[in-house]
CSV table of C-alpha atoms in Angstrom, one decimal:
chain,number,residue,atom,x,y,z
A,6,UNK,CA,16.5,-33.1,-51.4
A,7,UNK,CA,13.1,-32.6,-52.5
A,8,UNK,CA,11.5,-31.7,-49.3
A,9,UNK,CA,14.7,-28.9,-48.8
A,10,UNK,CA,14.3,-27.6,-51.5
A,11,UNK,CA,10.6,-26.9,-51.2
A,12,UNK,CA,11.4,-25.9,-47.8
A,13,UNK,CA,13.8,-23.4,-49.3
A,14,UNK,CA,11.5,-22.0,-51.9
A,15,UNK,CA,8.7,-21.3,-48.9
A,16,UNK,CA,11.5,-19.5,-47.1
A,17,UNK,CA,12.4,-17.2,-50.1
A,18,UNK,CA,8.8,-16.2,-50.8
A,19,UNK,CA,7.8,-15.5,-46.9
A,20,UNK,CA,8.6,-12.3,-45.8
A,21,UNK,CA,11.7,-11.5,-44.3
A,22,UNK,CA,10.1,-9.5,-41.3
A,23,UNK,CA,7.8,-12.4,-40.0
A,24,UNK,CA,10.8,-15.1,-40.3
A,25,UNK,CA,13.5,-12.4,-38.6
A,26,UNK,CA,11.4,-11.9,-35.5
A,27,UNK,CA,10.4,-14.8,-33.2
A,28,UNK,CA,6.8,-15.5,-32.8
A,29,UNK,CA,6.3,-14.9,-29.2
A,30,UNK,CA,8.1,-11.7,-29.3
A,31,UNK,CA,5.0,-10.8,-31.9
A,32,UNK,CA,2.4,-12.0,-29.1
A,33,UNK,CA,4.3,-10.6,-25.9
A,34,UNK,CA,2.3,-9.9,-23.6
A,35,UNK,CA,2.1,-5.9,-22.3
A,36,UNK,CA,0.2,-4.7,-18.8
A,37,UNK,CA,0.1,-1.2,-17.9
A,38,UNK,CA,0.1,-0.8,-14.1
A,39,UNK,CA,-0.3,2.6,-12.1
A,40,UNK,CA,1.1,2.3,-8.3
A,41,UNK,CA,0.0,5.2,-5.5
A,42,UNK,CA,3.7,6.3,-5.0
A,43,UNK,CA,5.3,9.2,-6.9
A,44,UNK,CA,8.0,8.7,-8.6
A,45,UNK,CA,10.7,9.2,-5.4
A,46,UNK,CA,9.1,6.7,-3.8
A,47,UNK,CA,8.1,4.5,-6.5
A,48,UNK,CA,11.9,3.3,-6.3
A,49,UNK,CA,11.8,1.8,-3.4
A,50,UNK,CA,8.0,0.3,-3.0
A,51,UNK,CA,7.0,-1.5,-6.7
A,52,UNK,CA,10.1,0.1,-8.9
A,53,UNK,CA,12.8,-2.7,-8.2
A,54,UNK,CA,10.4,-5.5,-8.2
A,55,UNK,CA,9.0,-4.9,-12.0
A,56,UNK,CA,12.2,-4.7,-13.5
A,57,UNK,CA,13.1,-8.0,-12.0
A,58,UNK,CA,9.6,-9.3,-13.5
A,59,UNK,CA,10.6,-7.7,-16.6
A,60,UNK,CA,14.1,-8.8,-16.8
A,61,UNK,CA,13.0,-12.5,-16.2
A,62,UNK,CA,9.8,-12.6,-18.1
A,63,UNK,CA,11.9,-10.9,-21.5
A,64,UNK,CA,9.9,-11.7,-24.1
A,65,UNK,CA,6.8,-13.3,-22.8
A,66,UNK,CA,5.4,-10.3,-20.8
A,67,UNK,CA,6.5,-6.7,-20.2
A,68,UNK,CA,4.6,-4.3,-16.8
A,69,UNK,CA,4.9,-1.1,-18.0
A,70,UNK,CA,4.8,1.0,-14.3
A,71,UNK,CA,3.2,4.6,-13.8
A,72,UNK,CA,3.2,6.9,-11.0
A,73,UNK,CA,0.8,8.2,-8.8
A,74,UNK,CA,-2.1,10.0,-10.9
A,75,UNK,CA,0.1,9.6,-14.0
A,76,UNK,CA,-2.9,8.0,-16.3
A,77,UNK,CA,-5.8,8.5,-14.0
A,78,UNK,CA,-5.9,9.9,-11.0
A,79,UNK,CA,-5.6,7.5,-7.3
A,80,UNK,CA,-8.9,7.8,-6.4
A,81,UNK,CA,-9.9,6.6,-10.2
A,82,UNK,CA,-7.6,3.6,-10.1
A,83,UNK,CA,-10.0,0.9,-9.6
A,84,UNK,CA,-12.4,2.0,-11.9
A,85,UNK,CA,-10.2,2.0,-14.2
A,86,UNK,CA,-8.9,-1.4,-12.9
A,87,UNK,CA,-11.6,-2.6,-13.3
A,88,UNK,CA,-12.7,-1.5,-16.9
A,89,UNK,CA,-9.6,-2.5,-18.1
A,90,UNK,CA,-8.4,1.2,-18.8
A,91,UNK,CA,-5.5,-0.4,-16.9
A,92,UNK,CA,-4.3,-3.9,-16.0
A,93,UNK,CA,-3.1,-4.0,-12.8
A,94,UNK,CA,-2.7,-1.4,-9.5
A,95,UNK,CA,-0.4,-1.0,-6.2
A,96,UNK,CA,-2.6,0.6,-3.7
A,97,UNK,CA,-4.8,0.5,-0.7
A,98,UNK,CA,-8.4,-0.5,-1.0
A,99,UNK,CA,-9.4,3.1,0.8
A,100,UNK,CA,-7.2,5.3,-1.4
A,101,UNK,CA,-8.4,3.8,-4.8
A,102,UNK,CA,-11.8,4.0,-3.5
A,103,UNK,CA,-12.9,0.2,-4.3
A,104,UNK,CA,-16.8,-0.5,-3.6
A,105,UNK,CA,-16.2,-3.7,-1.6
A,106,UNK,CA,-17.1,-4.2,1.7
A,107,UNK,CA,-13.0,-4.1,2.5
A,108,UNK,CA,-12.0,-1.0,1.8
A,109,UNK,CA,-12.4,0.6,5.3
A,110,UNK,CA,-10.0,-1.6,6.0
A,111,UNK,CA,-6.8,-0.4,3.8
A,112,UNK,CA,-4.6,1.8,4.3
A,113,UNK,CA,-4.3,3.0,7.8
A,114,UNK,CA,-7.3,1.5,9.6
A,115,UNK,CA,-6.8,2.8,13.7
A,116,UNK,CA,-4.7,0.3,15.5
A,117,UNK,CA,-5.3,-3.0,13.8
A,118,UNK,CA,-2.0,-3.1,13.7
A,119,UNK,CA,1.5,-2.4,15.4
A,120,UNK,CA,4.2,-3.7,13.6
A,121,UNK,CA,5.0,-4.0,9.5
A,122,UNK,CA,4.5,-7.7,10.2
A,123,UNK,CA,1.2,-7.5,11.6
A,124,UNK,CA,-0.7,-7.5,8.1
A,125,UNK,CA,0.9,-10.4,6.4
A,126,UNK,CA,0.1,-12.6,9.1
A,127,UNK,CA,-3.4,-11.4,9.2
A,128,UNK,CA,-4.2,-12.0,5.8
A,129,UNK,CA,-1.9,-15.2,5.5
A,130,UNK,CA,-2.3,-17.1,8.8
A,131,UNK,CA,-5.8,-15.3,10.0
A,132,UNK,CA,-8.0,-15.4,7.2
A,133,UNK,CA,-7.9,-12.2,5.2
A,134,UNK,CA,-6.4,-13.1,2.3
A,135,UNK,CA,-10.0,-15.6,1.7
A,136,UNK,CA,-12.2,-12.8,2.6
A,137,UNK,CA,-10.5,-10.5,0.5
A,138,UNK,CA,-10.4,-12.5,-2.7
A,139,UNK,CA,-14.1,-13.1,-2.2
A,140,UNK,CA,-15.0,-9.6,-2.1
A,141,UNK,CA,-13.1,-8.8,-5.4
A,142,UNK,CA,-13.9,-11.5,-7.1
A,143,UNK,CA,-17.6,-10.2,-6.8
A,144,UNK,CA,-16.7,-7.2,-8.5
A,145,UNK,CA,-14.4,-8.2,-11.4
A,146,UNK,CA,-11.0,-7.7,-9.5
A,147,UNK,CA,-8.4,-10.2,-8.7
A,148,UNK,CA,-6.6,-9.4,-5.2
A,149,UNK,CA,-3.2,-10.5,-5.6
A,150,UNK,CA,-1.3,-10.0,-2.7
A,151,UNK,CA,-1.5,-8.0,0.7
A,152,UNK,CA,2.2,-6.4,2.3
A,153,UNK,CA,2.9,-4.1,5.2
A,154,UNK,CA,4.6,-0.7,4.2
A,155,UNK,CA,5.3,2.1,7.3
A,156,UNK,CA,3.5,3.3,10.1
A,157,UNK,CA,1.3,6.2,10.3
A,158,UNK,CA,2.7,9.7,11.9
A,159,UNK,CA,2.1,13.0,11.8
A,160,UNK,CA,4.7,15.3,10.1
A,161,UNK,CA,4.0,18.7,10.8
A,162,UNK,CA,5.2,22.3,10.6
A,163,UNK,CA,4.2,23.2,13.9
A,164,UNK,CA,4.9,21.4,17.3
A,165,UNK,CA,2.5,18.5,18.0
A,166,UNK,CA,3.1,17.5,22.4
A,167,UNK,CA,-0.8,17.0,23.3
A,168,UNK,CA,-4.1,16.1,21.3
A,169,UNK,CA,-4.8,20.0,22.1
A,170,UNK,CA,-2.3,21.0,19.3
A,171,UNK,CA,-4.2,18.6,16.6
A,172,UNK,CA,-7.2,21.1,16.6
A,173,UNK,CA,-7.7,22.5,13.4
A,174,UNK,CA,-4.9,21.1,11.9
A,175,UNK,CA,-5.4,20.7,8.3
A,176,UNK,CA,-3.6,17.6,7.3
A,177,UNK,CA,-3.1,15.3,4.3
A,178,UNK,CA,-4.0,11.3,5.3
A,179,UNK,CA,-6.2,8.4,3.8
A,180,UNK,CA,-10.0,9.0,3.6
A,181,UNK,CA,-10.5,6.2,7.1
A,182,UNK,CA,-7.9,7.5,8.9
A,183,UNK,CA,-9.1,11.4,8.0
A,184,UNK,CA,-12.8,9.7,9.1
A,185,UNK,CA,-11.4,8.4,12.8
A,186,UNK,CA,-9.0,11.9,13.5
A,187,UNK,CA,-11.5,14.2,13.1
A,188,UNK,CA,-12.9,13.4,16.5
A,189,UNK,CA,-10.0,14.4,17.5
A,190,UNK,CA,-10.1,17.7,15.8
A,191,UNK,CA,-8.0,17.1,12.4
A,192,UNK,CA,-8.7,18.5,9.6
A,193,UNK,CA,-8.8,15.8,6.5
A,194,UNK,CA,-8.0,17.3,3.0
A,195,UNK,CA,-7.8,15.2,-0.1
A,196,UNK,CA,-5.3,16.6,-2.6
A,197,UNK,CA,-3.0,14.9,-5.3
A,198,UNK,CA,-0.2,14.0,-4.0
A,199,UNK,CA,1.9,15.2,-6.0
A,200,UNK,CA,0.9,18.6,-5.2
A,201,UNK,CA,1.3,18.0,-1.1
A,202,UNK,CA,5.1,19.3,-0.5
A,203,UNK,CA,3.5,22.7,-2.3
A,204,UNK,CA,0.6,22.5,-0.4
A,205,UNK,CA,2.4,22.4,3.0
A,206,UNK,CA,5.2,25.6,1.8
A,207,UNK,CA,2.1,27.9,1.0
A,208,UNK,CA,-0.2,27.2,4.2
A,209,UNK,CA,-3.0,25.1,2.6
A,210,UNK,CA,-1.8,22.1,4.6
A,211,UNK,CA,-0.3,22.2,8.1
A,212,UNK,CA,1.4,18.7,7.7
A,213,UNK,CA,0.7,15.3,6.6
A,214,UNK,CA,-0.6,11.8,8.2
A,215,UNK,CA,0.3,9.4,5.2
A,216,UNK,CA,4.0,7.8,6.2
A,217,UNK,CA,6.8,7.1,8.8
A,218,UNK,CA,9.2,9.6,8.6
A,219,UNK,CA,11.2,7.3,6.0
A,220,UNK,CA,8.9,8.5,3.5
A,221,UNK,CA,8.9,11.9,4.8
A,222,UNK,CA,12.7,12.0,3.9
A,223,UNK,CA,12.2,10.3,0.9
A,224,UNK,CA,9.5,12.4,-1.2
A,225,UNK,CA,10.5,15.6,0.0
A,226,UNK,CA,8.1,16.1,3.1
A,227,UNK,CA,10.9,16.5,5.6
A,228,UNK,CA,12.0,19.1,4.1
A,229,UNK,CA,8.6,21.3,4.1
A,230,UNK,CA,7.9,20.3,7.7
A,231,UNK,CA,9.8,20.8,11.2
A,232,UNK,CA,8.2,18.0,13.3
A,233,UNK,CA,7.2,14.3,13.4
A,234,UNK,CA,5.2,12.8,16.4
A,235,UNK,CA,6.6,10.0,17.6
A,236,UNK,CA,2.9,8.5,18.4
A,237,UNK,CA,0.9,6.9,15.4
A,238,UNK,CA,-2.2,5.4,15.2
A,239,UNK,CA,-1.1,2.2,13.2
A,240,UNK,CA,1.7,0.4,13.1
A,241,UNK,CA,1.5,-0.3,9.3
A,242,UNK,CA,0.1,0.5,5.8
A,243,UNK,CA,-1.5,-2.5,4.3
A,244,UNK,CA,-1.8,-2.5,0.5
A,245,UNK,CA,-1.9,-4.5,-1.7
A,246,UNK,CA,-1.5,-5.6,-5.6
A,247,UNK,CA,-4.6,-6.0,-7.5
A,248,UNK,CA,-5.2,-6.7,-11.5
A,249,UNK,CA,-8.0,-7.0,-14.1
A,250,UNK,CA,-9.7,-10.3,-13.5
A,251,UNK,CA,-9.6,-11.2,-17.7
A,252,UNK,CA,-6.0,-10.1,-18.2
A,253,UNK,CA,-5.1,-11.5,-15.3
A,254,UNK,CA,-6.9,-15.2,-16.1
A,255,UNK,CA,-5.5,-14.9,-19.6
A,256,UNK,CA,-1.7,-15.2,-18.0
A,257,UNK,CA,0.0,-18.6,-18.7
A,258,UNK,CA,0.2,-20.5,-14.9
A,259,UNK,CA,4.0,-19.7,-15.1
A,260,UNK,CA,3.4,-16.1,-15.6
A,261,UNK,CA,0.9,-15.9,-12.8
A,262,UNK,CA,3.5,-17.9,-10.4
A,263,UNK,CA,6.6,-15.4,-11.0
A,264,UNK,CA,4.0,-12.2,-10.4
A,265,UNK,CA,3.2,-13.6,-7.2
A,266,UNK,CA,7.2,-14.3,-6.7
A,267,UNK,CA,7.7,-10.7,-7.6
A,268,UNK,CA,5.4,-9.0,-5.1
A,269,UNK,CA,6.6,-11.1,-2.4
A,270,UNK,CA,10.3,-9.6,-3.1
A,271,UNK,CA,8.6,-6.2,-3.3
A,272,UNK,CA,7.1,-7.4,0.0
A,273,UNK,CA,10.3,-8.2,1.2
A,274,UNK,CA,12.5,-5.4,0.3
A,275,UNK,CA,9.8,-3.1,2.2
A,276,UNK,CA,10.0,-4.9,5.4
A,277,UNK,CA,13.4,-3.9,5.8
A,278,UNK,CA,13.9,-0.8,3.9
A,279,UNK,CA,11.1,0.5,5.7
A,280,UNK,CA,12.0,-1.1,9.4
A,281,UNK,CA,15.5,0.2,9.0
A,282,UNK,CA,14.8,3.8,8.0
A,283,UNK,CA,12.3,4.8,10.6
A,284,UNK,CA,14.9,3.9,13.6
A,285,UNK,CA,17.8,5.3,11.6
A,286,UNK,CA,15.7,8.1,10.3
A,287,UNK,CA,14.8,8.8,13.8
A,288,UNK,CA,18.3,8.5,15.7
A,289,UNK,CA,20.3,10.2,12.8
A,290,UNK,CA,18.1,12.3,11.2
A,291,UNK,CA,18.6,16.4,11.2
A,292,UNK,CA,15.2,17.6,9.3
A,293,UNK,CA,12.7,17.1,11.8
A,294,UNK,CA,12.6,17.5,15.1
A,295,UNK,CA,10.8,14.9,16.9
A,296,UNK,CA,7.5,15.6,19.6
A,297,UNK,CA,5.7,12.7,21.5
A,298,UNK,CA,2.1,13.0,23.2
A,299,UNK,CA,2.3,11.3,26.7
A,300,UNK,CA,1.2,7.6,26.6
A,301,UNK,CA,-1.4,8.3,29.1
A,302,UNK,CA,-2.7,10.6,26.9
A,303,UNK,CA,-2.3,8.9,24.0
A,304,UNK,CA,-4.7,6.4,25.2
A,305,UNK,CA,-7.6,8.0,25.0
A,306,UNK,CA,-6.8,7.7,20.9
A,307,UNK,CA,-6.4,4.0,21.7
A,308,UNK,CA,-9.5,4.0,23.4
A,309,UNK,CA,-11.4,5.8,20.4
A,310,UNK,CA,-10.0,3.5,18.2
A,311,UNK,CA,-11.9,0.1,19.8
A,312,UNK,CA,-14.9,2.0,19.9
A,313,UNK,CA,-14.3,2.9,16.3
A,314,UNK,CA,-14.0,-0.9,15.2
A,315,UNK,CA,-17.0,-1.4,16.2
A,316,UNK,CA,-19.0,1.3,14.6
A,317,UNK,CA,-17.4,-0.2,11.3
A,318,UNK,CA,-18.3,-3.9,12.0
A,319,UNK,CA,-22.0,-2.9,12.8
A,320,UNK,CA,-22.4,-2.1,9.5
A,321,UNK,CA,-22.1,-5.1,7.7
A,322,UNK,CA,-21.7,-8.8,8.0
A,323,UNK,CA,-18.5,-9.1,6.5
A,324,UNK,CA,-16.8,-5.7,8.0
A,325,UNK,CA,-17.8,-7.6,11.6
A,326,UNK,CA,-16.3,-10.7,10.3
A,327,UNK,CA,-13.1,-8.5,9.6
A,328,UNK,CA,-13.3,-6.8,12.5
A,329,UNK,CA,-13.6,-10.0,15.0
A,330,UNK,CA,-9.9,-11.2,13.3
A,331,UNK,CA,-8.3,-8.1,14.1
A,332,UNK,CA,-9.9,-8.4,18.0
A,333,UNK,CA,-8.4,-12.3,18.1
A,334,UNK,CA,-5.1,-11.1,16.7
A,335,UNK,CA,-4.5,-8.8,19.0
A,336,UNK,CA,-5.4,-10.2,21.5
A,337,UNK,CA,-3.1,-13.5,20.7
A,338,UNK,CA,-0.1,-10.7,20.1
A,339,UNK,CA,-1.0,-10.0,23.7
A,340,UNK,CA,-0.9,-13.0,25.2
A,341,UNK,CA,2.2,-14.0,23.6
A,342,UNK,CA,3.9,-11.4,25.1
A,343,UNK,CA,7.5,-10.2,24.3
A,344,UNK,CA,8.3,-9.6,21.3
A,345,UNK,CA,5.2,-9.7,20.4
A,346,UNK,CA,3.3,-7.0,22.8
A,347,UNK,CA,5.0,-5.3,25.2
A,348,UNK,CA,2.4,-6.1,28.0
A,349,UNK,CA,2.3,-3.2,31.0
C-alpha cells in the first residue's frame, strides 16, 4: 500500500501531457525524402511504397515524400543528400548530379540494357550493387537499392522515321543520354520538369527522351506531343534509393530491414506497372501515333553506343571496371538466347 500510494502521489504531480502521450511517439523518428517524379507520376513509382512504410512503421518512423524540385531542385538533390538538408532521395545518379565515379552510369546509359530486368540482375547477381556502395560510401551517401523503371523513347511533335529527322531536334533527356545523342544531331536542353509539357506547347522543346510512352500518358506528355518512336536506346531507367549516411546508421536494424522491404515492393510494382503499360499503351493507345527508324538503320546507334562505352571506361579505373560487367552481361544474355536475346 505504501509503494501505491507513493506511486500515486508521483502520478498526480507529473504532468498530464508527458504521462498522456507514449514515449516513442515523443522520439518518432521523421525523414524528409525528395523523389525525381512530379507528382502524377510520383503515384505510381515511390508514392504507394511510403505509405506502406508509414502505415507499418506508425509510431516509430514517419518518410515525409516531396516531388520533383519541391525543396531543392533535381540537380541539387544530392548535395542536399548529402548535407543532410534532406534525408533520403529516389533518383538516378546522372540526374542528381552525384560526384562519384558512377554516375555516368544512371539513368539512361546507351544500351547497357534491354529489358526492365536487366538492372537488377546487374547490380544483384553481377557486381554492381558492391561497386556502387563503395563509391558512396566515399562520399557520405548510403546507396540503398538499385530498380529498373521504363525504357527510353523519343516522344515528339513531329514525325521521327530516320536518324535524318533527329537533326536539330531540341529535346528534354538525362545529361548521358543528351551527351551520346548529340552525335546524332539532338539537341539536349536541361529544364525543370515540371515546366516540360509547357515547354513542348510553346516551341522551346520539340519532344522529350526521358520515358516509355507509359509515362508519356501519365504526366501529361502525350498529350503535348503527336509521336513516339518505337526505337530506344535503352531498355531501362536504373535508379535507385539513396539516404544520408548518419540518419540512415542511426535507424534501429528493424527499421533499416522494412526500408529495404519497401523499395523492393516499389521495385516490384514498377516491373509490372511499367511492363504492362508500354504494350497496352502501344496497342490501345489513341494520343500518339507511333514511327519506327529501320533496324538496319538503327544500328548504326547500336554501333555508336559500343564505341561510346568505351570512351567512358577509358577514363577511369572504376568506370572500366563498370563498363567490362555490362560487356559480360550482355554477352551471357546473348548466348543464352531466347528469351533472353533474340539472336539474328
Amino acid at each position: 500500500m505504501t509503494n501505491r500510494r507513493k506511486f500515486l502521489a508521483g502520478a498526480a504531480m507529473a504532468p498530464a501531457a508527458a504521462l498522456a502521450t507514449p514515449a516513442i511517439a515523443q522520439n518518432k523518428i521523421r525523414w524528409r525524402m525528395q523523389t525525381y517524379a512530379g507528382p502524377a507520376l510520383a503515384e505510381h513509382v515511390i508514392k504507394p511504397a511510403i505509405d506502406s512504410f508509414n502505415k507499418i512503421a506508425g509510431d516509430e518512423m514517419e518518410i515525409e515524400l516531396f516531388f520533383a524540385d519541391q525543396l531543392v531542385p533535381t540537380g541539387e538533390l544530392f548535395r542536399a543528400m548529402q548535407k543532410g538538408t534532406i534525408d533520403a532521395v529516389q533518383s538516378d545518379d546522372d540526374s542528381m548530379a552525384s560526384p562519384t565515379e558512377v554516375t555516368v552510369f544512371g539513368g539512361y546509359f546507351p544500351f547497357a540494357s534491354r529489358y526492365s530486368l536487366d538492372v537488377p540482375v546487374l547490380f544483384n547477381q553481377y557486381g554492381l550493387n558492391e561497386i556502387w556502395d563503395e563509391e558512396y560510401s566515399k562520399v557520405g551517401v548510403k546507396h540503398l537499392s538499385a530498380g529498373a523503371w521504363d525504357p527510353c523513347h523519343f516522344a515528339t511533335k513531329d514525325p521521327i522515321n530516320s536518324l535524318e529527322d533527329l537533326k536539330g531536334k531540341r529535346v528534354f533527356t538525362f545529361p548521358t543520354a543528351g551527351r551520346f545523342l548529340s552525335q546524332f544531331g539532338v539537341v539536349p536542353v536541361t529544364l525543370p520538369w515540371e515546366d516540360i509539357e509547357v515547354a513542348v506547347q510553346t516551341g522551346e522543346l520539340d519532344g522529350v527522351a526521358w520515358s516509355g510512352i507509359t509515362e508519356d500518358y501519365t504526366v501529361g506528355w502525350a498529350d503535348v506531343t503527336n509521336y513516339f518512336l518505337t526505337n530506344n536506346i535503352s531498355g531501362a531507367w536504373a535508379g535507385s534509393f539513396f539516404a544520408n549516411m548518419d540518419r540512415y546508421q542511426e535507424l534501429p536494424e528493424h527499421l533499416k530491414e522494412l526500408l529495404k522491404i519497401t523499395m523492393d515492393s516499389s521495385h516490384y510494382y514498377r516491373q509490372w506497372w511499367y511492363w504492362g503499360g508500354e504494350a497496352s499503351l502501344r496497342v490501345h493507345g489513341e494520343k500518339m501515333q507511333l514511327t519506327t527508324i529501320p533496324d538496319k538503320e538503327w544500328e548504326q546507334v547500336e554501333t555508336a553506343a559500343l564505341e561510346f562505352w568505351d570512351e567512358i571506361a577509358a577514363q577511369s579505373e572504376t568506370k572500366a571496371k563498370v563498363v567490362e560487367i555490362f560487356k559480360k552481361y550482355n554477352a551471357d544474355m546473348q548466348k543464352a538466347g531466347r528469351p533472353y536475346r533474340y539472336n539474328t
